[in-house]
Amino acid sequence: MDRFSLPFLFLFSLLLLSSALVSTVTSSDLDDDEPLIRQVVSSDDDGDGNDHLLNADHHFSVFKSKFAKTYATQEEHDYRFGVFKANLRRAKRHQVLDPSAVHGVTKFSDLTPSEFRRQFLGLNRRIRLPSDAHKAPILPTNDLPADFDWRDHGAVTGVKDQGSCGSCWSFSATGALEGAHFLATGELASLSEQQLVDCDHECDPEEHGACDSGCSGGLMTTAFEYTLKVGGLEREKDYPYTGTDRGACKFDRTKVVASVSNFSVVAIDEDQIAANLVKNGPLAVGINAVFMQTYIKGVSCPYICGKHLDHGVLLVGYGSAGYAPIRFKEKPYWIIKNSWGESWGENGYYKICKGHNICGVDSMVSTVAAIHATSQ
Ligand SMILES: *[C@@H]1O[C@H](CO)[C@@H](O)[C@H](O)[C@H]1NC(C)=O
């Protein structure tokens, strides 16, 4: 038995054990994967007694200076140090469950999981997965390249930062339309998320009460629907991002630069996802972001990950090059553009393994096509 299979079998048997418990887990428990992750990795470092093993004081000092963190009061400082220590333990658990990635201290390490979700995610909850409305046609998959990255073809703008606003959905939507607009016109234009945050209140026809609502969340497909209806999106520089949703809509139709011609939902099939990516440009995808709070680099391939989607991101490519210890060789992955700035992850990007709908990454994929907008 090699080094890989023994811990894996151990985790697997714990997983079977915990799956018996999962059936009793309510949907509100599923707001946070941590209880399940804790059940599976109930490591001895989980207590408060041995923080010195984690070298928490030192890590917290480095964290504060690296990310220029200041706290208004000593109480706040002490509270954040407690949260930070809990996140060091989480990062260790994530590392055990996700050995092909590196987990550790990130700029989110002083936030509780629920603060993190509220402030930095923002995908509207869907009970049902996208239905057949605008289903993407099935594409041939026999000629797909082994590796593909839209960044190499000029279809992807620089990494943006949603700040402390649950507007991930708007960044995912602009990223897909930026790529589609590039394919339609040859021009790479950075598009306005703020227009979506301020002006798009479109509701999901299938999900009662799920309406795009600025920093409180939204969906990429409804953002495409809005964009289709109003005629398009302005440039980033004409309608710049503020990261708040308290302003009135300042949309100026004469400044539209990119317009949607049509959009559709891609089947939950990794070959179809790859084929749509290569043919139509970067894709808007939903993902479960629980492992992303502690992600540093590498290919994330957790043994367990929730499939409820809470974050909207942009799928820009895929690869399979060797990237990690030999035992993980040639594991194929998706390349994901995130909207948390370049100081997060691999210069703002995330790699997640391909092949098993890990963290729900295949579950909510949409593709958009652009028309050339005639500027007036
Ligand atoms: C747009 O519509 C055309 C024609 O129906 C279809 O072939 C194409 O796949 C659609 N594109 C997207 C991105 O939905």
Short mmCIF file of C-alpha atoms and ligand atoms in Angstrom, two decimals:
data_model
loop_
_atom_site.label_atom_id
_atom_site.label_comp_id
_atom_site.label_asym_id
_atom_site.label_seq_id
_atom_site.Cartn_x
_atom_site.Cartn_y
_atom_site.Cartn_z
CA MET A 1 0.00 0.00 0.00
CA ASP A 2 1.52 3.32 -0.99
CA ARG A 3 1.71 6.49 1.04
CA PHE A 4 -1.35 7.90 -0.58
CA SER A 5 -3.89 5.16 -0.05
CA LEU A 6 -3.51 4.67 3.69
CA PRO A 7 -4.56 8.16 4.79
CA PHE A 8 -7.10 8.12 2.03
CA LEU A 9 -8.73 4.93 3.29
CA PHE A 10 -8.72 6.41 6.75
CA LEU A 11 -10.48 9.54 5.53
CA PHE A 12 -12.81 7.48 3.43
CA SER A 13 -13.97 5.36 6.35
CA LEU A 14 -14.50 8.51 8.41
CA LEU A 15 -16.42 9.89 5.50
CA LEU A 16 -18.70 6.85 5.42
CA LEU A 17 -19.17 7.24 9.14
CA SER A 18 -20.04 10.89 8.82
CA SER A 19 -22.33 10.35 5.84
CA ALA A 20 -24.66 8.57 8.23
CA LEU A 21 -24.78 11.81 10.18
CA VAL A 22 -25.18 13.97 7.11
CA SER A 23 -28.71 12.81 6.50
CA THR A 24 -29.71 14.51 9.72
CA VAL A 25 -27.92 17.75 8.84
CA THR A 26 -30.42 20.49 8.08
CA SER A 27 -29.99 22.98 5.27
CA SER A 28 -29.05 25.71 7.73
CA ASP A 29 -26.18 23.55 8.98
CA LEU A 30 -25.07 23.33 5.39
CA ASP A 31 -24.53 27.09 5.41
CA ASP A 32 -21.14 26.09 6.65
CA ASP A 33 -19.22 22.99 5.73
CA GLU A 34 -17.09 23.24 8.79
CA PRO A 35 -19.11 20.84 11.00
CA LEU A 36 -18.71 18.10 8.40
CA ILE A 37 -15.07 18.93 7.84
CA ARG A 38 -14.52 18.92 11.59
CA GLN A 39 -16.15 15.51 11.91
CA VAL A 40 -13.84 14.07 9.31
CA VAL A 41 -10.66 15.75 10.54
CA SER A 42 -11.00 15.76 14.28
CA SER A 43 -7.32 16.33 14.74
CA ASP A 44 -5.62 16.68 18.07
CA ASP A 45 -4.63 20.22 17.18
CA ASP A 46 -8.26 21.20 17.42
CA GLY A 47 -8.15 22.25 21.05
CA ASP A 48 -7.21 25.63 22.43
CA GLY A 49 -4.49 24.11 24.58
CA ASN A 50 -1.70 23.90 22.05
CA ASP A 51 -1.73 27.16 20.13
CA HIS A 52 2.00 27.40 20.73
CA LEU A 53 2.40 24.53 18.29
CA LEU A 54 0.81 26.74 15.67
CA ASN A 55 3.11 29.64 16.56
CA ALA A 56 0.01 31.83 16.47
CA ASP A 57 1.53 35.00 17.95
CA HIS A 58 4.21 35.12 15.32
CA HIS A 59 1.83 34.36 12.45
CA PHE A 60 -0.58 37.03 13.65
CA SER A 61 2.17 39.69 13.71
CA VAL A 62 3.25 38.77 10.21
CA PHE A 63 -0.38 38.76 9.06
CA LYS A 64 -1.06 42.22 10.51
CA SER A 65 1.94 43.81 8.87
CA LYS A 66 1.60 41.99 5.55
CA PHE A 67 -2.04 42.99 5.10
CA ALA A 68 -1.81 46.33 6.96
CA LYS A 69 -4.44 45.28 9.50
CA THR A 70 -5.26 47.64 12.34
CA TYR A 71 -7.96 47.20 14.96
CA ALA A 72 -9.70 50.10 16.67
CA THR A 73 -9.58 48.75 20.21
CA GLN A 74 -7.69 46.19 22.25
CA GLU A 75 -10.95 44.19 22.57
CA GLU A 76 -11.29 44.07 18.80
CA HIS A 77 -7.64 43.08 18.47
CA ASP A 78 -8.02 40.25 20.97
CA TYR A 79 -11.22 39.04 19.37
CA ARG A 80 -9.57 39.03 15.92
CA PHE A 81 -6.59 37.12 17.31
CA GLY A 82 -9.02 34.47 18.54
CA VAL A 83 -10.64 34.26 15.12
CA PHE A 84 -7.20 34.13 13.53
CA LYS A 85 -6.19 31.17 15.71
CA ALA A 86 -9.39 29.35 14.80
CA ASN A 87 -8.56 29.97 11.14
CA LEU A 88 -5.05 28.56 11.60
CA ARG A 89 -6.68 25.37 12.86
CA ARG A 90 -9.12 25.45 9.93
CA ALA A 91 -6.24 25.88 7.51
CA LYS A 92 -4.57 22.79 9.02
CA ARG A 93 -7.79 20.81 8.60
CA HIS A 94 -8.13 22.06 5.03
CA GLN A 95 -4.54 21.02 4.36
CA VAL A 96 -5.27 17.46 5.52
CA LEU A 97 -8.39 17.28 3.36
CA ASP A 98 -6.82 19.03 0.37
CA PRO A 99 -3.19 17.93 0.13
CA SER A 100 -2.57 18.96 -3.49
CA ALA A 101 -3.15 22.62 -2.60
CA VAL A 102 -1.41 24.77 -0.01
CA HIS A 103 -3.63 26.21 2.72
CA GLY A 104 -2.60 28.78 5.29
CA VAL A 105 -2.87 32.43 6.26
CA THR A 106 -4.67 34.64 3.75
CA LYS A 107 -5.96 38.19 3.89
CA PHE A 108 -9.25 36.69 5.17
CA SER A 109 -7.68 34.99 8.19
CA ASP A 110 -9.21 37.38 10.74
CA LEU A 111 -12.77 36.78 9.53
CA THR A 112 -15.16 34.12 10.79
CA PRO A 113 -16.56 31.85 8.06
CA SER A 114 -19.90 33.64 8.21
CA GLU A 115 -18.33 37.11 8.00
CA PHE A 116 -16.31 35.87 5.06
CA ARG A 117 -19.39 34.54 3.29
CA ARG A 118 -21.41 37.68 3.91
CA GLN A 119 -18.72 40.11 2.83
CA PHE A 120 -16.76 38.40 0.08
CA LEU A 121 -19.04 35.94 -1.71
CA GLY A 122 -22.54 36.83 -2.89
CA LEU A 123 -24.01 34.15 -5.10
CA ASN A 124 -27.76 33.88 -4.59
CA ARG A 125 -28.81 30.54 -3.20
CA ARG A 126 -30.49 28.26 -5.69
CA ILE A 127 -32.51 25.34 -4.44
CA ARG A 128 -32.88 23.83 -7.87
CA LEU A 129 -30.11 23.84 -10.41
CA PRO A 130 -30.60 25.85 -13.58
CA SER A 131 -33.31 24.24 -15.68
CA ASP A 132 -33.55 23.77 -19.41
CA ALA A 133 -34.20 27.46 -20.02
CA HIS A 134 -31.72 28.42 -22.75
CA LYS A 135 -29.87 25.11 -22.73
CA ALA A 136 -26.57 25.31 -24.60
CA PRO A 137 -26.45 23.07 -27.70
CA ILE A 138 -24.33 19.93 -27.28
CA LEU A 139 -20.94 20.53 -28.91
CA PRO A 140 -18.47 18.04 -30.37
CA THR A 141 -15.71 17.22 -27.89
CA ASN A 142 -13.29 15.08 -29.89
CA ASP A 143 -10.92 17.88 -30.95
CA LEU A 144 -10.47 19.63 -27.64
CA PRO A 145 -6.92 20.79 -26.89
CA ALA A 146 -5.18 19.07 -23.95
CA ASP A 147 -4.53 22.42 -22.27
CA PHE A 148 -6.24 25.71 -22.86
CA ASP A 149 -6.07 29.16 -21.28
CA TRP A 150 -7.96 32.22 -22.53
CA ARG A 151 -5.35 34.44 -20.88
CA ASP A 152 -2.95 33.30 -23.62
CA HIS A 153 -5.41 34.57 -26.24
CA GLY A 154 -6.05 38.03 -24.83
CA ALA A 155 -9.64 37.43 -23.73
CA VAL A 156 -9.23 38.08 -20.01
CA THR A 157 -8.87 41.44 -18.24
CA GLY A 158 -6.72 41.90 -15.12
CA VAL A 159 -7.84 40.52 -11.77
CA LYS A 160 -10.35 42.82 -10.07
CA ASP A 161 -11.31 43.19 -6.41
CA GLN A 162 -14.91 43.11 -5.25
CA GLY A 163 -13.87 44.43 -1.82
CA SER A 164 -16.17 43.91 1.11
CA CYS A 165 -19.33 43.54 -0.98
CA GLY A 166 -21.21 40.37 -1.96
CA SER A 167 -21.01 41.25 -5.65
CA CYS A 168 -19.06 38.21 -6.93
CA TRP A 169 -21.91 37.50 -9.35
CA SER A 170 -21.35 40.81 -11.16
CA PHE A 171 -17.63 40.09 -11.65
CA SER A 172 -18.36 36.62 -12.95
CA ALA A 173 -20.89 38.08 -15.40
CA THR A 174 -18.65 40.92 -16.64
CA GLY A 175 -15.74 38.49 -17.04
CA ALA A 176 -17.81 36.22 -19.29
CA LEU A 177 -19.10 39.16 -21.34
CA GLU A 178 -15.61 40.68 -21.60
CA GLY A 179 -14.44 37.41 -23.18
CA ALA A 180 -17.47 37.10 -25.47
CA HIS A 181 -17.09 40.75 -26.53
CA PHE A 182 -13.43 40.09 -27.32
CA LEU A 183 -14.40 37.11 -29.46
CA ALA A 184 -17.08 39.14 -31.27
CA THR A 185 -15.10 42.33 -31.83
CA GLY A 186 -11.39 41.70 -31.21
CA GLU A 187 -11.44 44.36 -28.48
CA LEU A 188 -10.77 43.54 -24.83
CA ALA A 189 -12.82 46.05 -22.84
CA SER A 190 -13.07 46.02 -19.08
CA LEU A 191 -16.78 46.19 -18.24
CA SER A 192 -18.68 47.80 -15.37
CA GLU A 193 -19.68 45.70 -12.38
CA GLN A 194 -21.04 48.83 -10.71
CA GLN A 195 -23.71 49.13 -13.39
CA LEU A 196 -24.90 45.66 -12.40
CA VAL A 197 -24.61 46.41 -8.67
CA ASP A 198 -26.60 49.67 -8.95
CA CYS A 199 -29.06 48.95 -11.75
CA ASP A 200 -29.69 45.22 -12.09
CA HIS A 201 -32.60 44.05 -9.93
CA GLU A 202 -33.60 41.23 -12.25
CA CYS A 203 -35.26 38.24 -10.56
CA ASP A 204 -34.74 34.59 -11.28
CA PRO A 205 -38.01 33.35 -12.79
CA GLU A 206 -37.52 29.90 -11.26
CA GLU A 207 -36.38 30.85 -7.80
CA HIS A 208 -38.87 32.82 -5.80
CA GLY A 209 -37.33 35.92 -4.25
CA ALA A 210 -33.91 35.46 -5.84
CA CYS A 211 -33.27 38.88 -7.34
CA ASP A 212 -29.97 40.53 -8.15
CA SER A 213 -29.35 42.85 -5.25
CA GLY A 214 -25.96 44.55 -5.33
CA CYS A 215 -23.70 43.71 -2.41
CA SER A 216 -26.30 41.29 -1.03
CA GLY A 217 -25.91 38.83 -3.87
CA GLY A 218 -27.12 37.91 -7.32
CA LEU A 219 -26.84 35.40 -10.14
CA MET A 220 -24.91 35.55 -13.40
CA THR A 221 -27.77 34.33 -15.59
CA THR A 222 -30.08 37.05 -14.29
CA ALA A 223 -27.26 39.58 -14.85
CA PHE A 224 -27.11 38.43 -18.49
CA GLU A 225 -30.91 38.77 -18.71
CA TYR A 226 -30.70 42.35 -17.37
CA THR A 227 -27.87 43.18 -19.78
CA LEU A 228 -29.84 41.77 -22.68
CA LYS A 229 -32.89 43.86 -21.74
CA VAL A 230 -31.18 47.23 -21.20
CA GLY A 231 -28.89 46.99 -24.22
CA GLY A 232 -25.51 46.29 -22.65
CA LEU A 233 -22.80 47.30 -20.22
CA GLU A 234 -20.66 50.42 -20.00
CA ARG A 235 -16.91 50.40 -19.67
CA GLU A 236 -15.33 50.06 -16.25
CA LYS A 237 -13.81 53.54 -16.57
CA ASP A 238 -17.13 55.14 -17.51
CA TYR A 239 -18.99 53.52 -14.61
CA PRO A 240 -16.28 52.71 -12.05
CA TYR A 241 -16.55 50.26 -9.19
CA THR A 242 -17.22 51.67 -5.72
CA GLY A 243 -17.92 48.44 -3.82
CA THR A 244 -21.12 49.77 -2.25
CA ASP A 245 -24.72 49.49 -3.34
CA ARG A 246 -26.05 52.66 -1.78
CA GLY A 247 -25.84 54.79 -4.94
CA ALA A 248 -28.60 55.33 -7.49
CA CYS A 249 -28.38 53.77 -10.94
CA LYS A 250 -26.40 56.05 -13.24
CA PHE A 251 -26.65 53.96 -16.38
CA ASP A 252 -26.16 55.95 -19.59
CA ARG A 253 -27.34 53.97 -22.59
CA THR A 254 -25.19 56.01 -24.98
CA LYS A 255 -22.08 54.64 -23.25
CA VAL A 256 -22.85 50.95 -23.82
CA VAL A 257 -19.81 49.15 -25.19
CA ALA A 258 -20.71 45.44 -24.95
CA SER A 259 -24.09 43.83 -25.56
CA VAL A 260 -25.43 40.33 -25.01
CA SER A 261 -26.83 38.53 -28.02
CA ASN A 262 -27.79 35.36 -26.16
CA PHE A 263 -26.71 33.23 -23.24
CA SER A 264 -27.30 29.69 -22.10
CA VAL A 265 -26.76 27.17 -19.35
CA VAL A 266 -24.20 24.42 -20.00
CA ALA A 267 -24.90 20.78 -19.15
CA ILE A 268 -23.23 19.29 -16.05
CA ASP A 269 -20.63 17.50 -18.14
CA GLU A 270 -16.96 18.39 -18.03
CA ASP A 271 -16.40 17.75 -21.74
CA GLN A 272 -19.31 20.04 -22.64
CA ILE A 273 -17.98 22.66 -20.25
CA ALA A 274 -14.54 22.48 -21.87
CA ALA A 275 -16.05 22.60 -25.38
CA ASN A 276 -18.18 25.64 -24.53
CA LEU A 277 -15.18 27.32 -22.93
CA VAL A 278 -13.00 26.85 -26.00
CA LYS A 279 -15.75 27.85 -28.45
CA ASN A 280 -17.51 30.71 -26.64
CA GLY A 281 -14.92 32.17 -24.27
CA PRO A 282 -14.60 32.24 -20.48
CA LEU A 283 -17.62 30.85 -18.62
CA ALA A 284 -19.50 32.15 -15.59
CA VAL A 285 -19.52 29.42 -12.92
CA GLY A 286 -20.78 28.97 -9.40
CA ILE A 287 -18.62 27.26 -6.80
CA ASN A 288 -18.58 26.34 -3.13
CA ALA A 289 -15.93 28.65 -1.68
CA VAL A 290 -15.31 27.06 1.73
CA PHE A 291 -11.74 26.02 0.87
CA MET A 292 -10.99 29.35 -0.78
CA GLN A 293 -10.76 31.30 2.49
CA THR A 294 -7.51 29.48 3.35
CA TYR A 295 -6.21 28.79 -0.19
CA ILE A 296 -2.67 29.90 -1.02
CA LYS A 297 -1.73 27.97 -4.18
CA GLY A 298 -1.74 24.64 -5.96
CA VAL A 299 -4.62 22.55 -7.26
CA SER A 300 -7.47 22.36 -4.80
CA CYS A 301 -8.94 18.87 -4.79
CA PRO A 302 -10.55 18.32 -1.38
CA TYR A 303 -11.73 14.82 -0.45
CA ILE A 304 -14.99 16.39 0.69
CA CYS A 305 -16.48 19.73 -0.27
CA GLY A 306 -20.04 20.98 -0.17
CA LYS A 307 -21.81 21.24 -3.48
CA HIS A 308 -24.05 24.14 -2.50
CA LEU A 309 -22.84 27.11 -4.48
CA ASP A 310 -22.05 30.38 -2.74
CA HIS A 311 -19.54 32.13 -5.01
CA GLY A 312 -19.55 33.27 -8.62
CA VAL A 313 -16.24 33.14 -10.51
CA LEU A 314 -14.89 32.91 -14.07
CA LEU A 315 -13.65 29.72 -15.70
CA VAL A 316 -10.86 30.76 -18.11
CA GLY A 317 -9.04 27.54 -18.93
CA TYR A 318 -7.87 24.09 -17.98
CA GLY A 319 -4.64 22.17 -17.75
CA SER A 320 -3.04 18.97 -16.57
CA ALA A 321 0.65 19.67 -16.25
CA GLY A 322 2.42 18.05 -13.30
CA TYR A 323 2.15 20.49 -10.46
CA ALA A 324 2.50 18.77 -7.15
CA PRO A 325 4.08 15.81 -5.41
CA ILE A 326 4.43 12.82 -7.67
CA ARG A 327 1.52 11.01 -6.05
CA PHE A 328 -0.81 13.66 -7.54
CA LYS A 329 0.82 13.75 -10.95
CA GLU A 330 -1.19 14.77 -13.98
CA LYS A 331 -4.37 15.53 -12.16
CA PRO A 332 -6.31 17.78 -14.55
CA TYR A 333 -7.62 21.08 -13.25
CA TRP A 334 -9.76 24.09 -14.13
CA ILE A 335 -8.25 27.59 -14.05
CA ILE A 336 -10.52 30.02 -12.24
CA LYS A 337 -10.31 33.82 -12.21
CA ASN A 338 -11.47 35.17 -8.87
CA SER A 339 -12.40 38.73 -7.86
CA TRP A 340 -10.48 39.16 -4.59
CA GLY A 341 -7.52 41.08 -6.02
CA GLU A 342 -4.10 39.78 -7.01
CA SER A 343 -3.01 39.39 -3.39
CA TRP A 344 -5.21 36.31 -3.02
CA GLY A 345 -4.36 32.83 -4.38
CA GLU A 346 -2.10 32.46 -7.41
CA ASN A 347 -2.03 36.15 -8.41
CA GLY A 348 -5.79 36.23 -8.04
CA TYR A 349 -6.41 32.81 -9.61
CA TYR A 350 -7.55 29.47 -8.22
CA LYS A 351 -6.96 25.99 -9.57
CA ILE A 352 -9.49 23.29 -8.79
CA CYS A 353 -9.26 19.70 -9.93
CA LYS A 354 -11.34 18.60 -12.84
CA GLY A 355 -13.21 15.35 -13.10
CA HIS A 356 -15.63 15.03 -10.19
CA ASN A 357 -17.69 18.22 -9.94
CA ILE A 358 -15.50 19.16 -6.97
CA CYS A 359 -17.12 21.88 -4.83
CA GLY A 360 -19.99 21.99 -7.34
CA VAL A 361 -17.84 23.69 -9.97
CA ASP A 362 -19.67 21.94 -12.84
CA SER A 363 -23.18 22.55 -11.49
CA MET A 364 -23.96 26.09 -12.55
CA VAL A 365 -22.11 27.02 -15.71
CA SER A 366 -23.34 29.62 -18.16
CA THR A 367 -22.04 30.91 -21.45
CA VAL A 368 -22.78 34.21 -23.13
CA ALA A 369 -22.39 35.57 -26.65
CA ALA A 370 -21.88 39.25 -27.44
CA ILE A 371 -22.90 41.43 -30.34
CA HIS A 372 -20.94 44.37 -31.59
CA ALA A 373 -22.46 47.41 -29.87
CA THR A 374 -22.55 50.49 -32.09
CA SER A 375 -21.57 53.38 -29.88
CA GLN A 376 -23.72 56.39 -30.49
C1 LIG B 1 -26.56 31.63 -29.18
O1 LIG B 1 -27.52 31.14 -30.09
C2 LIG B 1 -26.99 30.35 -31.15
C3 LIG B 1 -28.11 30.05 -32.12
O2 LIG B 1 -29.22 29.49 -31.46
C4 LIG B 1 -26.38 29.08 -30.56
O3 LIG B 1 -25.84 28.27 -31.55
C5 LIG B 1 -25.28 29.51 -29.61
O4 LIG B 1 -24.76 28.36 -28.96
C6 LIG B 1 -25.82 30.47 -28.54
N1 LIG B 1 -24.69 30.95 -27.79
C7 LIG B 1 -24.72 31.03 -26.46
C8 LIG B 1 -23.47 31.54 -25.83
O5 LIG B 1 -25.68 30.73 -25.80
#
